[in-house]
Short mmCIF file of C-alpha atoms in Angstrom, two decimals:
data_model
loop_
_atom_site.label_atom_id
_atom_site.label_comp_id
_atom_site.label_asym_id
_atom_site.label_seq_id
_atom_site.Cartn_x
_atom_site.Cartn_y
_atom_site.Cartn_z
CA ARG A 1 27.74 -4.47 37.03
CA GLY A 2 26.26 -3.66 34.00
CA LEU A 3 27.07 -6.59 32.29
CA VAL A 4 24.75 -8.64 30.12
CA GLN A 5 24.58 -12.72 29.43
CA ASP A 6 23.55 -13.53 25.78
CA ASN A 7 21.92 -16.87 24.81
CA THR A 8 21.29 -17.76 21.09
CA THR A 9 19.12 -20.50 20.54
CA SER A 10 16.75 -21.91 17.89
CA ALA A 11 12.74 -20.31 18.01
CA SER A 12 11.56 -23.84 17.19
CA ASN A 13 12.46 -24.69 20.81
CA PHE A 14 9.98 -22.39 22.68
CA GLY A 15 7.44 -23.04 19.45
CA GLU A 16 6.44 -22.99 15.90
CA SER A 17 7.19 -19.07 14.26
CA ILE A 18 5.28 -19.64 11.24
CA ASN A 19 5.44 -17.40 7.68
CA ARG A 20 3.42 -18.19 5.25
CA TYR A 21 2.73 -16.43 1.61
CA HIS A 22 -0.04 -17.94 -0.85
CA GLY A 23 -0.39 -15.86 -3.30
CA VAL A 24 -1.11 -15.61 -7.73
CA ASP A 25 1.02 -13.56 -9.84
CA ALA A 26 0.26 -13.36 -13.48
CA THR A 27 1.16 -11.15 -16.58
CA ALA A 28 0.41 -10.93 -20.15
CA SER A 29 2.02 -8.61 -23.07
CA PHE A 30 -0.51 -8.79 -26.39
CA ARG A 31 1.00 -6.60 -29.79
CA LEU A 32 -2.06 -6.22 -32.02
CA PRO A 33 -2.10 -4.88 -35.52
CA SER A 34 -2.52 -1.77 -36.12
CA GLY A 35 0.41 -0.71 -33.55
CA THR A 36 -1.42 -1.06 -30.80
CA PHE A 37 0.28 -2.80 -27.36
CA LEU A 38 -1.27 -4.29 -24.25
CA ASN A 39 -0.09 -5.07 -20.80
CA THR A 40 -1.42 -6.29 -18.21
CA GLY A 41 -0.47 -7.90 -14.59
CA PHE A 42 -2.95 -9.56 -11.41
CA ASN A 43 -2.10 -10.07 -8.31
CA MET A 44 -3.40 -11.86 -5.39
CA GLN A 45 -1.68 -13.10 -1.93
CA GLN A 46 -2.65 -14.46 1.25
CA ARG A 47 -0.73 -14.23 3.77
CA LEU A 48 -0.11 -15.90 7.98
CA LEU A 49 2.20 -15.47 10.51
CA ASP A 50 1.58 -16.72 13.69
CA ASP A 51 4.57 -16.50 16.33
CA CYS A 52 2.00 -16.77 18.87
CA ALA A 53 4.77 -20.02 20.67
CA ALA A 54 7.76 -18.09 20.22
CA ASN A 55 6.60 -14.53 21.53
CA ARG A 56 5.77 -15.78 24.73
CA VAL A 57 9.70 -16.57 25.46
CA ASP A 58 9.87 -12.67 26.40
CA SER A 59 6.28 -11.41 26.75
CA PRO A 60 3.35 -13.09 28.17
CA GLU A 61 1.06 -10.98 25.72
CA ALA A 62 -0.40 -12.75 22.85
CA GLN A 63 -3.15 -10.71 21.47
CA PHE A 64 -3.32 -10.49 17.55
CA CYS A 65 -0.06 -12.62 17.54
CA ARG A 66 -1.71 -14.68 14.88
CA GLN A 67 -2.65 -12.48 11.70
CA LEU A 68 -3.99 -14.05 8.37
CA THR A 69 -3.91 -11.38 5.74
CA PRO A 70 -6.86 -12.58 2.71
CA PHE A 71 -6.62 -12.30 -0.54
CA ARG A 72 -7.28 -9.03 -1.62
CA PRO A 73 -6.79 -8.44 -5.81
CA ASP A 74 -4.41 -5.76 -7.28
CA PHE A 75 -4.66 -4.91 -10.99
CA LYS A 76 -3.05 -3.16 -13.31
CA ILE A 77 -3.40 -3.06 -17.54
CA SER A 78 -1.57 -0.33 -19.35
CA ALA A 79 -2.12 0.28 -22.76
CA SER A 80 -0.64 2.35 -26.69
CA HIS A 81 -1.68 3.42 -30.03
CA THR A 82 -0.55 4.49 -32.79
CA LEU A 83 -2.78 6.59 -34.87
CA PRO A 84 -2.27 8.36 -37.91
CA LEU A 85 -0.05 11.72 -37.93
CA ALA A 86 2.50 9.71 -35.76
CA ILE A 87 0.44 9.86 -33.19
CA GLN A 88 0.22 8.12 -29.96
CA VAL A 89 -2.04 7.50 -27.35
CA SER A 90 -1.22 5.26 -24.39
CA GLY A 91 -3.53 4.80 -20.97
CA LEU A 92 -2.93 3.26 -17.70
CA PHE A 93 -5.56 2.10 -15.09
CA GLN A 94 -5.12 0.42 -12.27
CA LEU A 95 -7.30 -1.27 -9.21
CA SER A 96 -5.91 -1.56 -5.58
CA PRO A 97 -6.39 -2.85 -2.37
CA GLY A 98 -7.14 0.07 0.05
CA PRO A 99 -4.71 0.76 3.52
CA GLY A 100 -5.06 -1.71 6.24
CA ILE A 101 -7.16 0.35 9.36
CA THR A 102 -5.71 -0.58 12.79
CA ALA A 103 -6.32 1.13 16.22
CA THR A 104 -3.71 2.17 18.80
CA TRP A 105 -4.93 3.15 22.23
CA ASN A 106 -2.77 4.81 25.06
CA PRO A 107 -5.05 4.74 28.06
CA PRO A 108 -3.22 5.90 31.44
CA ASN A 109 -2.72 3.91 34.03
CA SER A 110 -5.65 5.46 35.98
CA ALA A 111 -8.13 3.54 33.20
CA THR A 112 -5.99 0.14 33.31
CA ALA A 113 -4.71 -0.50 37.13
CA PRO A 114 -8.64 -0.98 38.48
CA ALA A 115 -7.67 -4.17 35.77
CA LEU A 116 -4.48 -5.46 36.77
CA GLY A 117 -4.18 -4.76 40.32
CA ARG A 118 -1.62 -2.70 40.58
CA ASN A 119 0.45 0.84 38.43
CA LEU A 120 1.83 -0.13 34.95
CA ALA A 121 5.17 -1.58 35.19
CA ALA A 122 7.05 2.09 34.18
CA GLY A 123 5.50 4.18 36.50
CA ALA A 124 2.04 5.62 37.92
CA THR A 125 2.14 8.16 34.91
CA SER A 126 2.67 5.67 32.37
CA THR A 127 0.53 4.25 28.76
CA LYS A 128 0.60 1.14 27.73
CA ALA A 129 -0.16 0.60 23.84
CA ILE A 130 -2.95 -1.45 23.18
CA GLU A 131 -4.19 -2.78 19.50
CA LEU A 132 -7.88 -2.34 18.96
CA ILE A 133 -8.96 -3.63 15.50
CA GLU A 134 -7.20 -7.57 14.95
CA PRO A 135 -4.81 -6.31 12.04
CA GLY A 136 -5.86 -7.63 8.52
CA THR A 137 -9.68 -7.70 9.72
CA VAL A 138 -10.54 -3.46 8.60
CA TYR A 139 -9.59 -2.19 5.02
CA GLY A 140 -9.53 1.23 3.50
CA GLU A 141 -11.48 2.05 -0.01
CA ASN A 142 -9.98 0.21 -3.23
CA HIS A 143 -7.99 2.37 -4.89
CA THR A 144 -9.06 3.26 -8.72
CA GLN A 145 -7.25 5.51 -11.27
CA LEU A 146 -7.05 6.20 -14.52
CA ASP A 147 -3.90 8.05 -16.37
CA LEU A 148 -3.78 8.92 -20.18
CA ARG A 149 -1.35 10.66 -22.39
CA MET A 150 -0.84 11.86 -26.40
CA SER A 151 2.58 12.20 -27.89
CA ARG A 152 3.77 12.98 -31.20
CA ARG A 153 6.87 12.79 -32.51
CA PHE A 154 8.53 14.97 -35.30
CA SER A 155 11.71 16.43 -37.08
CA VAL A 156 12.77 19.78 -37.30
CA GLY A 157 16.32 19.73 -39.27
CA ARG A 158 18.48 17.12 -37.29
CA PHE A 159 16.23 18.11 -34.02
CA ARG A 160 13.83 15.72 -32.70
CA VAL A 161 11.24 16.91 -30.64
CA ARG A 162 8.23 15.41 -28.93
CA GLY A 163 5.47 16.54 -26.84
CA ASP A 164 3.64 15.10 -24.99
CA ALA A 165 0.21 15.62 -23.29
CA ALA A 166 -0.78 13.88 -19.92
CA LEU A 167 -3.90 13.96 -17.93
CA TYR A 168 -3.46 12.00 -14.71
CA ASN A 169 -6.36 11.04 -12.39
CA VAL A 170 -8.91 11.21 -14.72
CA PHE A 171 -11.66 10.17 -12.48
CA ASN A 172 -9.87 12.76 -9.65
CA ASN A 173 -10.77 10.56 -7.23
CA ASP A 174 -10.02 11.54 -3.66
CA TRP A 175 -9.04 8.16 -2.51
CA VAL A 176 -7.32 8.04 0.88
CA SER A 177 -4.41 5.96 1.09
CA SER A 178 -3.47 6.76 4.97
CA VAL A 179 -5.21 7.40 8.10
CA ASN A 180 -4.52 8.12 12.06
CA THR A 181 -4.74 5.11 13.52
CA THR A 182 -4.32 6.79 17.31
CA PHE A 183 -7.44 6.41 19.27
CA SER A 184 -8.06 8.35 22.04
CA THR A 185 -11.62 9.29 23.79
CA ALA A 186 -10.85 13.41 24.20
CA ALA A 187 -12.43 15.38 22.61
CA SER A 188 -9.91 15.89 20.30
CA ASN A 189 -9.81 12.41 19.09
CA ALA A 190 -8.08 12.27 15.54
CA PHE A 191 -8.86 8.74 14.59
CA MET A 192 -10.04 8.06 11.10
CA ARG A 193 -8.52 11.04 10.37
CA PRO A 194 -6.91 11.43 6.49
CA THR A 195 -3.13 11.31 6.53
CA GLY A 196 -2.59 10.97 2.97
CA VAL A 197 -4.83 11.62 -0.28
CA LEU A 198 -4.33 10.88 -3.89
CA GLN A 199 -3.37 14.39 -5.81
CA GLY A 200 -6.57 15.93 -8.00
CA ARG A 201 -7.17 15.85 -11.41
CA LEU A 202 -3.86 17.13 -12.90
CA PHE A 203 -3.35 18.16 -16.79
CA LYS A 204 0.36 18.52 -17.78
CA ILE A 205 2.41 19.36 -20.62
CA GLY A 206 5.94 18.64 -22.13
CA LEU A 207 8.52 18.82 -24.68
CA GLN A 208 10.89 16.89 -25.58
CA LEU A 209 14.27 18.37 -27.52
CA GLU A 210 17.08 15.51 -28.97
CA TYR A 211 19.49 17.35 -30.82
#
């Protein structure tokens, strides 16, 4: 009693499983006159996940078993420049894709039983998670952010001191990084309520001492 016999075999015996990546990555670094440095990078990718054939081995459900993520750009550029009096200014700008939006509904047995013609296998009080939005089709807003910093190094006797002044999220962007993806028909439905928001504009000063 309670014995389990596992049979391990190749997924190709049941059908093809696809995990395919197409992408473009490019990076570049430049050293310009007058002590200016520039670094930039770009990425754009497409991902295909298809396990429709292999997934039917242990589950007849094939909803969204083929997912195609579209090309979406991800760009970053940073630069630094040395001003007179050894003052260094630098900045970072980034443009990144927004989060993928999905919707999971957990209908009660009373909503699924009429269509199934029976109760759910787990019982009349159970629920079944149903995806309402196909993955890879709905996304949130893109993320744009600019950060700046100014630094100055100087010596005091045998001590070396560096002072920093940094400004984070210059645009004060309130970009939403994640949302509640649980859908409900109840009045308290919190679907699409933000669960993560980019920190607001922040100014910071710092001092580093070396000896």
